[in-house]
Each structure stands twice: as structure tokens, then as C-alpha cells.
Short mmCIF file of C-alpha atoms in Angstrom, two decimals:
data_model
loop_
_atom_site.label_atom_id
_atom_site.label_comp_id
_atom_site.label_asym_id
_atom_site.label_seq_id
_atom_site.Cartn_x
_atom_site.Cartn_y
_atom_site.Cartn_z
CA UNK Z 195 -12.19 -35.00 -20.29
CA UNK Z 196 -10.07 -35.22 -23.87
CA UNK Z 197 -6.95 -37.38 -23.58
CA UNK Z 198 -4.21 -35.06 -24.74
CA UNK Z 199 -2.48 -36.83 -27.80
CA UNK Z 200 0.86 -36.17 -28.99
CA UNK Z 201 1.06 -35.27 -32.78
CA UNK Z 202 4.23 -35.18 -34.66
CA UNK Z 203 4.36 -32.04 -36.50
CA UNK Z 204 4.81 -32.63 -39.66
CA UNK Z 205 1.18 -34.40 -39.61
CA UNK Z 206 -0.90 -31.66 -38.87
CA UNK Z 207 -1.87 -28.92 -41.73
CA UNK Z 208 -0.71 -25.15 -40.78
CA UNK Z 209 -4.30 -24.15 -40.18
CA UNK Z 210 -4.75 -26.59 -37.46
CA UNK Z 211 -1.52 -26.19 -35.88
CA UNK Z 212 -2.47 -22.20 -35.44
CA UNK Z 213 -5.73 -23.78 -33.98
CA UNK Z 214 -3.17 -25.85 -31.17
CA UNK Z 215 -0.87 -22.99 -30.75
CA UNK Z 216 -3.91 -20.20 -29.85
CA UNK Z 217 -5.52 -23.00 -27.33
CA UNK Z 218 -1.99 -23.39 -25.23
CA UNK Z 219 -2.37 -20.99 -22.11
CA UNK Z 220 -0.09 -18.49 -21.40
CA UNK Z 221 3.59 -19.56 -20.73
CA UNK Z 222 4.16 -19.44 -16.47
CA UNK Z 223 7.91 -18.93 -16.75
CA UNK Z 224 9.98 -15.98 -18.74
CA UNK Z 225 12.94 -16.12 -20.53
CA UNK Z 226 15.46 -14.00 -18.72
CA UNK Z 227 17.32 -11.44 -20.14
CA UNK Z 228 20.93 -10.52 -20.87
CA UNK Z 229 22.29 -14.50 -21.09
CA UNK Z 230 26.09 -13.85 -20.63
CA UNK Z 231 28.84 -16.58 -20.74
CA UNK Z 232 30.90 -17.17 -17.85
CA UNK Z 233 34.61 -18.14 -17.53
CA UNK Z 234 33.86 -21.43 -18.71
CA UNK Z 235 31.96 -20.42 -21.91
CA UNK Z 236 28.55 -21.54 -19.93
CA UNK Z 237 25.78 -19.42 -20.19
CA UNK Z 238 24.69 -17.64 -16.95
CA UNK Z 239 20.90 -16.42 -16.16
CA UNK Z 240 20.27 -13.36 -13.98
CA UNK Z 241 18.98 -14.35 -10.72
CA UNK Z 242 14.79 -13.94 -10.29
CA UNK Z 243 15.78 -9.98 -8.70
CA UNK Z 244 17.79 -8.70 -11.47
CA UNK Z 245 15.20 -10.13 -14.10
CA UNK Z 246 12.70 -8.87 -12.56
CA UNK Z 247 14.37 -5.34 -12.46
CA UNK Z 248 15.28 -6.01 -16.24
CA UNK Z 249 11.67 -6.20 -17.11
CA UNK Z 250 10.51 -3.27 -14.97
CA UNK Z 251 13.25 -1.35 -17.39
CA UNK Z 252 12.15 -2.67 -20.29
CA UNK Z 253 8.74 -1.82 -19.64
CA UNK Z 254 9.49 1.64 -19.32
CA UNK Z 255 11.62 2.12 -21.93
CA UNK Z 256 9.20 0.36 -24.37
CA UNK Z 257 6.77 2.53 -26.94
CA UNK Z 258 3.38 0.59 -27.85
CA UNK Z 259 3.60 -1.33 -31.06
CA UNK Z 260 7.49 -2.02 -30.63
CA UNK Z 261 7.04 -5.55 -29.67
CA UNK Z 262 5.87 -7.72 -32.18
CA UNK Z 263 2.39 -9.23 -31.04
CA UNK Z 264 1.96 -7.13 -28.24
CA UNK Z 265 0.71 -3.78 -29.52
CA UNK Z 266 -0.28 -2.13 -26.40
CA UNK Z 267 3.19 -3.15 -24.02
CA UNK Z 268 5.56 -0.72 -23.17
CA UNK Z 269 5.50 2.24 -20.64
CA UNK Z 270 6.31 4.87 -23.02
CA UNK Z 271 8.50 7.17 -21.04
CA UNK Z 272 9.78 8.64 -23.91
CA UNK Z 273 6.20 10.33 -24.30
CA UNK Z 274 7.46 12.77 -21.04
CA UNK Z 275 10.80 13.76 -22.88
CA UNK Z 276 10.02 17.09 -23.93
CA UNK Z 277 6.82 18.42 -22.09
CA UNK Z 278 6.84 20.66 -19.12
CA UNK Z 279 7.90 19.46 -15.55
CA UNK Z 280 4.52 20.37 -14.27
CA UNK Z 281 2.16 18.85 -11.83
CA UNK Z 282 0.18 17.40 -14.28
CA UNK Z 283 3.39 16.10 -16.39
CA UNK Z 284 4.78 14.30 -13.24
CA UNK Z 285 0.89 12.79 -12.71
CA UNK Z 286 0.77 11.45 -15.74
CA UNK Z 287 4.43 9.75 -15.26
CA UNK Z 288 3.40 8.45 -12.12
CA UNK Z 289 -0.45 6.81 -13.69
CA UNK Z 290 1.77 5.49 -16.41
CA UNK Z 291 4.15 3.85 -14.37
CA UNK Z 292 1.43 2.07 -12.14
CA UNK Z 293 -0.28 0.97 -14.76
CA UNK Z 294 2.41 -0.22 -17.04
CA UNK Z 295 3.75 -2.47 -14.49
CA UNK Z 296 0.71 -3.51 -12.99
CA UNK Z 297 -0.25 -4.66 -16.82
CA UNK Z 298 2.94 -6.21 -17.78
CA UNK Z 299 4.97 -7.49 -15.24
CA UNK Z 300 2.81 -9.97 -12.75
CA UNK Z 301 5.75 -11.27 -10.74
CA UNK Z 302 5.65 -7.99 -8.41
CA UNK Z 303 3.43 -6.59 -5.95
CA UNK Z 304 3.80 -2.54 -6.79
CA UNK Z 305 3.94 -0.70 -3.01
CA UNK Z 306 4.70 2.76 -4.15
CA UNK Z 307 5.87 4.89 -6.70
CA UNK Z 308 7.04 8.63 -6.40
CA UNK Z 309 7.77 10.89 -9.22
CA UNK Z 310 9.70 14.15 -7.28
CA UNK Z 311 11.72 17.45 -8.68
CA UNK Z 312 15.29 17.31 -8.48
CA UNK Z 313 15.74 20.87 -7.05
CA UNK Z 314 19.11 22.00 -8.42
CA UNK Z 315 17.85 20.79 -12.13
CA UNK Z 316 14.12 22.50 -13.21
CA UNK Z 317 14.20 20.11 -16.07
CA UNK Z 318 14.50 16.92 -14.43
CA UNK Z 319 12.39 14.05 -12.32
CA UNK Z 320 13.59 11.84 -9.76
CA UNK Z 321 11.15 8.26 -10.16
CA UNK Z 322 11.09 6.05 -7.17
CA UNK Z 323 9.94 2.69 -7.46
CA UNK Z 324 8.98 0.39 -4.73
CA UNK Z 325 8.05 -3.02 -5.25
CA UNK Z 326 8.13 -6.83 -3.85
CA UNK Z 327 8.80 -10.24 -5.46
CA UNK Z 328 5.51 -12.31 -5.05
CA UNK Z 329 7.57 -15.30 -5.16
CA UNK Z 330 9.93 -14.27 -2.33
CA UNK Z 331 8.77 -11.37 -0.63
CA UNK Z 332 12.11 -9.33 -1.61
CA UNK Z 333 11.13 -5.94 -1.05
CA UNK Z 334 13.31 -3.75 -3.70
CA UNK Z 335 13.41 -0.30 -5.41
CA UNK Z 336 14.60 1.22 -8.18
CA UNK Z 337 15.10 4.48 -8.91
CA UNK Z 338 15.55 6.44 -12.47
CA UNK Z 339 15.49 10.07 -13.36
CA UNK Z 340 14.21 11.59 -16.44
CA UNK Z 341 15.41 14.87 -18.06
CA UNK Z 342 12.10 16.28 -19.45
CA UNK Z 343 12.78 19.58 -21.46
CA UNK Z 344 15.90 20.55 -22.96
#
């Protein structure tokens, strides 16, 4: 087994330190989102539930090929905006949801997800989302509604 060796920097060429940099697994930790300062001018970090619901919105919101590197994240709800609410429409929602989070956000176990009518609005879905933190076993859900055609 290699002995890993530490390198300054500045001694390796670029193409080798693209070599390093593809080799380095995946990172196991996130950066959290939505850093605000406290009272004291500290930064404060949203606690593991609240990131984790950050993400799950993020996801959803996301179009393929916004993020940089990542051409195929993103839920695309935005796709739904103006098409029918229809059986097949609220399907659809429901395949993308499970598989957008399944994909991109590996710190959940998905339970359910339910994509319903609201009945005094035609145009509109109620999305139910059911999930648990692997690393605590907080069940949670979160729940969003869409406004399909105008």
C-alpha cells in the first residue's frame, strides 16, 4: 500500500494536480446552507434537520445544468408549471420527486411522497413529503404546493 505524501502545491504542475484532485473520493460532509451571523457577529450553521430540509428544497427547485459540474441535479419542478393537473401530470411530479431525492440527497431515507388536488383550487397540487434522517432517525415532512396552470 502507497504511503500518502504531502506535496506543497506550488510543486506539482496543473496537469498532475487535476490527476490528485479527480482521485480524492467524494467529500462525506456538506456545507450547510444559509450561514447567518448571530448577535455576536459569529456565524451560525443550521442544525442537521433544517439542512437537510434546505437541500430537499433546493433539489426541487433546481433545473438540470444550473449547477456548475453537476449537469443532471435538480428536480425540475418548474417543468409542471404550466401543464394540466391531470393524473398523469401529478405521476410524473410524484416519479420526479422520488427520484430526485433518492439521487441527490443520501442523508434521508424517503418513506412516502403524495402529490393530491387541492379541491377548492383546479389548478393547484398539494406535495407531501415524508422522510427520515439516516443519521438520527428524525422522522419529518414537508409539504409544498404547486400552482400548475394559470
Amino acid at each position: 500500500m502507497p504511503v500518502p505524501v504531502s506535496i506543497p502545491i506550488h510543486h506539482l504542475s496543473l496537469s498532475r494536480y487535476r490527476f490528485i484532485a479527480m482521485a480524492l473520493p467524494p467529500p462525506l460532509l456538506t456545507w450547510p446552507f444559509l450561514t447567518v451571523p448571530n448577535g455576536a457577529g459569529q456565524l451560525s450553521y443550521p442544525s442537521l434537520e433544517d439542512s437537510v430540509r434546505q437541500r430537499i428544497e433546493v433539489i426541487l427547485r433546481t433545473r438540470p445544468g444550473e449547477q456548475l459540474m453537476r449537469p443532471d441535479f435538480g428536480g425540475s419542478l418548474e417543468e409542471f408549471l404550466n401543464q394540466a393537473n391531470s393524473l398523469t401530470t401529478r405521476r410524473r411530479i410524484h416519479d420526479r420527486i422520488t427520484d430526485a431525492l433518492s439521487r441527490w440527497e443520501n442523508r434521508i431515507v424517503l418513506d412516502r411522497v403524495e402529490v393530491n388536488e387541492v379541491p377548492a383550487q383546479p389548478s393547484h397540487l398539494r406535495v407531501e413529503i415524508w422522510y427520515r434522517i439516516k443519521r438520527t432517525g428524525t422522522a419529518r415532512q414537508l409539504g409544498l404546493t404547486l400552482q400548475l396552470e394559470a
